[in-house]
Coordinates of C-alpha atoms and ligand atoms in Angstrom, one line a residue:
M250 CA -4.0 18.7 -36.6
Q251 CA -5.5 14.7 -36.5
R252 CA -4.6 13.6 -33.7
S253 CA -5.4 16.1 -30.9
R254 CA -9.1 15.4 -33.1
Y255 CA -9.2 11.6 -32.1
R256 CA -8.3 12.6 -28.7
N257 CA -10.4 15.0 -27.5
P258 CA -13.5 12.5 -27.9
F259 CA -11.5 9.9 -26.7
R260 CA -11.8 11.7 -23.8
V261 CA -15.1 12.4 -23.5
V262 CA -16.0 9.2 -23.4
C263 CA -13.2 8.5 -20.5
A264 CA -14.9 10.6 -18.3
A265 CA -17.9 9.6 -19.3
L266 CA -16.9 5.9 -19.0
F267 CA -15.7 7.0 -15.6
L268 CA -18.7 8.9 -14.0
S269 CA -20.7 6.2 -15.0
T270 CA -19.0 3.2 -13.0
A271 CA -18.9 5.9 -9.9
L272 CA -22.4 7.2 -9.8
L273 CA -22.6 2.9 -10.1
T274 CA -20.1 1.9 -7.4
A275 CA -21.8 5.3 -5.4
C276 CA -25.1 3.9 -5.8
G277 CA -24.4 -0.3 -5.9
P278 CA -24.2 -1.3 -2.5
A279 CA -27.2 -0.3 -1.2
G280 CA -29.3 -1.2 -4.4
A281 CA -27.8 -4.2 -5.6
P282 CA -30.2 -6.9 -4.9
Q283 CA -29.3 -8.8 -1.3
D284 CA -27.9 -12.4 -2.5
E285 CA -29.5 -15.5 -0.4
G286 CA -28.0 -15.0 3.5
A287 CA -26.8 -11.4 3.9
P288 CA -23.5 -10.1 2.9
L289 CA -20.7 -9.7 5.8
H290 CA -20.0 -5.5 5.7
I291 CA -15.7 -5.7 5.6
T292 CA -14.8 -2.2 6.7
V293 CA -10.7 -1.9 6.3
S294 CA -8.3 0.9 6.4
I295 CA -6.5 1.0 3.6
V296 CA -7.5 0.3 -0.3
P297 CA -5.4 -3.3 -1.1
Q298 CA -7.1 -4.7 2.0
E299 CA -9.9 -4.3 0.2
Y300 CA -7.8 -6.4 -2.6
F301 CA -7.2 -8.7 0.0
V302 CA -11.0 -9.3 1.2
Q303 CA -12.3 -9.5 -2.3
R304 CA -10.0 -12.6 -3.4
I305 CA -10.9 -14.7 0.1
A306 CA -14.9 -13.6 0.8
G307 CA -15.4 -13.0 -3.6
E308 CA -19.2 -11.6 -3.5
R309 CA -19.9 -12.3 0.1
A310 CA -18.6 -9.4 1.7
S311 CA -18.4 -5.6 0.9
V312 CA -16.3 -4.2 1.7
T313 CA -15.6 -0.8 2.9
V314 CA -12.0 1.7 2.9
M315 CA -11.5 4.2 5.7
V316 CA -8.3 5.7 4.2
P317 CA -10.2 6.7 0.1
T318 CA -6.8 7.0 -2.8
G319 CA -4.5 9.5 -3.1
A320 CA -4.9 10.4 1.0
D321 CA -2.2 9.5 3.3
P322 CA -3.1 6.4 5.4
H323 CA -0.2 7.6 7.8
T324 CA -2.4 11.3 8.9
Y325 CA -5.7 10.2 8.0
E326 CA -8.8 11.4 9.7
P327 CA -12.4 10.1 9.3
R328 CA -15.0 11.9 7.8
P329 CA -18.2 11.5 10.6
E330 CA -20.4 9.6 8.3
Q331 CA -18.1 7.2 7.8
M332 CA -17.0 7.1 11.3
R333 CA -21.7 6.3 11.7
A334 CA -21.1 4.1 8.4
L335 CA -19.6 1.5 10.7
A336 CA -22.3 1.2 12.5
R337 CA -23.7 -1.1 9.7
S338 CA -20.0 -2.7 9.6
D339 CA -19.1 -6.7 11.3
A340 CA -15.7 -6.5 11.3
Y341 CA -12.7 -4.4 11.3
L342 CA -9.7 -5.6 10.2
Q343 CA -6.2 -4.0 10.6
I344 CA -3.0 -3.6 9.8
G345 CA -1.9 -1.1 11.9
V346 CA -1.6 2.3 9.6
G347 CA -1.1 5.1 11.4
F348 CA -4.2 6.9 11.6
E349 CA -5.1 3.5 13.3
Y350 CA -3.3 4.9 16.4
V351 CA -5.9 7.1 16.8
W352 CA -9.2 6.6 15.7
M353 CA -9.5 2.7 17.2
A354 CA -10.8 4.1 20.6
R355 CA -13.7 6.2 18.4
I356 CA -14.1 3.7 16.0
Q357 CA -14.9 0.4 17.9
D358 CA -17.2 3.0 20.6
A359 CA -19.2 4.2 16.8
N360 CA -20.0 0.2 16.9
P361 CA -19.0 -2.2 20.1
D362 CA -20.4 -5.2 18.2
L363 CA -18.0 -4.5 15.8
L364 CA -15.4 -7.3 16.0
V365 CA -12.1 -6.1 15.6
V366 CA -9.2 -8.4 14.0
D367 CA -5.6 -6.9 13.9
T368 CA -4.1 -8.7 10.0
A369 CA -0.2 -7.5 10.8
E370 CA -0.7 -9.8 14.3
G371 CA 2.5 -13.3 13.9
I372 CA 4.1 -10.4 11.7
Q373 CA 8.1 -8.9 12.6
R374 CA 8.0 -5.5 12.3
L375 CA 10.3 -3.1 10.3
T376 CA 12.2 -0.6 11.9
M377 CA 12.3 2.4 9.9
E378 CA 15.8 3.9 9.9
A379 CA 17.0 7.4 10.3
H380 CA 18.7 8.5 6.7
S381 CA 21.6 10.2 8.5
H382 CA 25.0 10.1 8.8
D383 CA 24.8 13.2 11.6
E384 CA 25.1 11.0 15.8
E385 CA 23.0 13.1 17.4
E386 CA 20.5 12.7 15.0
E387 CA 20.5 9.0 14.6
E388 CA 20.7 8.6 17.9
Q389 CA 16.9 10.7 18.4
E390 CA 15.8 8.7 15.5
H391 CA 16.1 5.6 16.8
D392 CA 14.9 6.3 20.5
E393 CA 11.9 7.0 18.6
E394 CA 12.0 2.9 17.4
L395 CA 9.3 4.5 14.2
L396 CA 8.3 1.0 13.5
D397 CA 7.5 0.4 9.6
P398 CA 3.5 -0.1 8.5
H399 CA 4.1 -0.6 4.6
I400 CA 3.3 -5.2 5.2
W401 CA 1.7 -4.6 2.1
V402 CA 4.2 -4.8 0.3
S403 CA 6.2 -8.5 0.8
P404 CA 4.1 -10.9 -0.2
R405 CA 4.9 -13.3 1.7
L406 CA 3.4 -10.3 4.5
V407 CA 0.3 -11.0 2.6
A408 CA 0.5 -14.5 2.5
V409 CA 0.4 -14.1 6.6
Q410 CA -2.6 -11.5 6.1
A411 CA -4.6 -13.8 4.1
Q412 CA -4.6 -16.5 7.2
A413 CA -5.6 -14.1 9.0
I414 CA -8.6 -12.5 6.4
Y415 CA -9.4 -16.3 5.5
R416 CA -10.4 -17.3 10.0
T417 CA -12.0 -13.7 10.8
L418 CA -14.6 -14.6 7.6
A419 CA -14.5 -17.9 8.5
Q420 CA -15.8 -16.9 11.8
L421 CA -18.5 -15.3 10.7
D422 CA -19.8 -17.3 8.4
P423 CA -18.6 -20.8 9.3
E424 CA -21.3 -22.0 6.4
H425 CA -19.4 -20.6 3.8
E426 CA -16.1 -21.6 5.1
G427 CA -15.0 -24.7 2.2
D428 CA -15.9 -21.4 -0.4
Y429 CA -13.3 -19.0 1.4
R430 CA -10.8 -22.1 2.2
A431 CA -10.7 -22.6 -1.4
N432 CA -10.2 -19.0 -2.5
L433 CA -7.3 -18.5 -0.2
E434 CA -6.4 -21.7 -1.5
A435 CA -6.5 -19.7 -4.4
F436 CA -4.8 -16.6 -3.3
L437 CA -1.7 -18.2 -1.9
A438 CA -0.7 -20.1 -5.1
D439 CA -1.5 -16.7 -6.4
I440 CA 0.9 -15.4 -3.8
D441 CA 3.6 -18.0 -4.2
A442 CA 3.4 -17.0 -8.4
L443 CA 3.7 -13.1 -7.6
D444 CA 7.0 -14.2 -5.2
A445 CA 8.9 -16.7 -7.5
E446 CA 8.4 -13.7 -10.0
I447 CA 9.4 -11.0 -8.4
R448 CA 12.5 -12.7 -6.9
Q449 CA 13.3 -13.2 -11.3
A450 CA 12.8 -9.6 -12.2
L451 CA 15.4 -9.0 -9.8
E452 CA 18.4 -11.4 -10.2
G453 CA 21.1 -10.2 -11.3
V454 CA 20.5 -6.2 -11.5
A455 CA 23.1 -4.2 -11.4
N456 CA 22.5 -2.2 -8.7
R457 CA 20.4 -3.4 -5.1
K458 CA 20.6 0.1 -3.7
F459 CA 17.4 2.8 -4.3
I460 CA 16.2 5.9 -3.4
V461 CA 12.9 6.3 -2.5
F462 CA 11.0 9.5 -1.0
H463 CA 8.3 7.7 1.2
P464 CA 10.3 5.0 3.1
A465 CA 7.1 2.5 2.2
W466 CA 9.8 -0.5 0.4
G467 CA 11.1 -1.1 3.4
Y468 CA 9.7 -5.1 3.3
F469 CA 10.4 -5.4 -0.7
A470 CA 13.9 -4.6 0.1
A471 CA 14.4 -6.9 2.6
D472 CA 12.5 -10.2 1.5
Y473 CA 14.4 -9.4 -2.5
D474 CA 17.8 -8.3 -0.9
L475 CA 17.5 -4.6 -2.1
E476 CA 18.7 -1.9 0.1
Q477 CA 15.8 1.4 0.4
I478 CA 17.4 5.1 0.8
P479 CA 14.6 7.0 2.5
I480 CA 14.0 11.1 1.9
E481 CA 11.9 11.3 4.2
V482 CA 11.7 9.5 7.0
G483 CA 8.0 10.1 10.1
G484 CA 6.3 12.0 7.5
T485 CA 8.8 15.6 7.4
E486 CA 10.2 17.2 4.6
P487 CA 14.0 16.7 4.5
S488 CA 15.7 19.7 5.2
A489 CA 18.5 20.9 2.5
A490 CA 21.3 19.4 4.5
A491 CA 19.3 15.6 4.2
L492 CA 18.4 16.1 1.1
A493 CA 22.2 17.0 0.0
E494 CA 23.4 14.0 2.4
V495 CA 20.8 11.4 -1.1
I496 CA 22.6 14.2 -3.3
T497 CA 26.0 12.5 -2.9
E498 CA 24.3 9.1 -1.7
A499 CA 22.8 9.1 -5.5
R500 CA 26.2 10.0 -7.5
E501 CA 28.4 7.5 -4.7
H502 CA 26.5 4.6 -6.5
D503 CA 25.7 5.7 -9.4
I504 CA 21.6 6.6 -8.8
R505 CA 19.7 7.9 -12.1
V506 CA 16.5 7.4 -11.0
I507 CA 14.8 8.6 -7.2
L508 CA 11.1 7.1 -6.4
A509 CA 8.5 8.9 -5.7
Q510 CA 4.6 7.7 -5.2
P511 CA 1.5 9.3 -6.5
E512 CA -0.1 10.2 -2.1
F513 CA 2.9 12.5 -1.5
S514 CA 4.6 15.2 -2.6
T515 CA 7.5 14.3 -5.9
Q516 CA 8.8 18.0 -5.0
A517 CA 12.6 17.0 -3.0
A518 CA 12.5 13.4 -5.5
E519 CA 12.3 15.5 -8.6
T520 CA 15.0 18.7 -6.8
I521 CA 18.1 15.4 -6.3
A522 CA 16.8 14.3 -9.2
R523 CA 17.1 17.2 -10.9
E524 CA 21.0 17.3 -9.3
I525 CA 22.0 14.2 -10.6
G526 CA 21.1 14.4 -14.2
G527 CA 18.4 11.5 -13.4
R528 CA 14.8 11.2 -13.3
V529 CA 11.8 10.4 -10.9
E530 CA 9.7 7.5 -11.3
L531 CA 6.7 7.0 -9.6
V532 CA 5.0 3.3 -7.5
S533 CA 2.2 3.3 -5.2
P534 CA 2.3 0.9 -2.9
L535 CA -1.8 1.8 -2.3
A536 CA -2.7 1.0 -5.7
P537 CA -6.2 -1.1 -5.9
D538 CA -5.7 -4.5 -7.7
W539 CA -2.8 -5.6 -5.5
L540 CA -1.5 -8.4 -7.7
E541 CA -1.1 -6.7 -10.6
N542 CA 0.4 -3.0 -9.1
M543 CA 3.1 -6.0 -7.5
R544 CA 4.0 -6.9 -10.9
T545 CA 4.3 -2.9 -12.6
V546 CA 6.8 -2.7 -9.6
A547 CA 8.9 -4.8 -9.8
Q548 CA 9.5 -4.7 -13.3
T549 CA 9.7 -0.7 -12.6
F550 CA 12.5 -1.7 -10.2
A551 CA 14.1 -3.9 -12.4
E552 CA 14.8 -1.5 -15.2
V553 CA 15.3 1.5 -12.3
L554 CA 18.1 -1.3 -10.6
G555 CA 19.5 -2.1 -14.3
E556 CA 20.1 1.2 -15.1
Ligands
ZN682 ZN1 3.2 5.3 4.1

């Protein structure tokens, strides 16, 4: 009784706080007074990129994210008002997620003066391998050569992207190059510390294989000597046969936790977890506070792989 009496008002306060924050955020950029020299308007594809730009630009850039929280960057379709808002943007920072391939020409058309920068330039992409022991199927998937777009789950590769963001900001606003450089250096130091923290967390875990619904952690696995076993590949729901195979694999390697992410259905992961008497853990590659999220992710992986 006591508990529920206190819980409800707390929820109301939370909802009110959330709403007013949302309203403030919604009204903020247009209504806020412009500080000395118009700040830059930068558009990015996904939420973690907003964090990267803010780390380097500080107060000097407002950031617009095309794929909102909870949406799938592989298949997202921008709304008409988002396309119109591009007219006010100075630069678009690409990262190489699926929807860009479909929309980039239209994005460029919406603002011919837009500086388009590929922040993934120079990054060697991994191939998303089909999880299948069916020879014929496997061959087909390899032909498609699905390149893994999830380059932001690797601190090492985020450092490369941070350099590209710094160069873009310095090019658009050379007067503040020194600020951008100082911010870049602080961010790179945080990335180094994070990398060391992840290495330490994953040192000596019992199992180095993990099962995940959507294969977003390929670069993380590559950097930290883990092996990703995906349930879904190329955006398709797994067949009953594919599910059965993952279940066999889980039993073989004594895997008890199936990872999933909030942006996708957890149904397949739950089915497998039920079959193996295990459980589902959620990890998001798209959380807004990238640094904090990667720390949480490292802890989750350390727990899951240590079991
Ligand atoms: Zn993805």
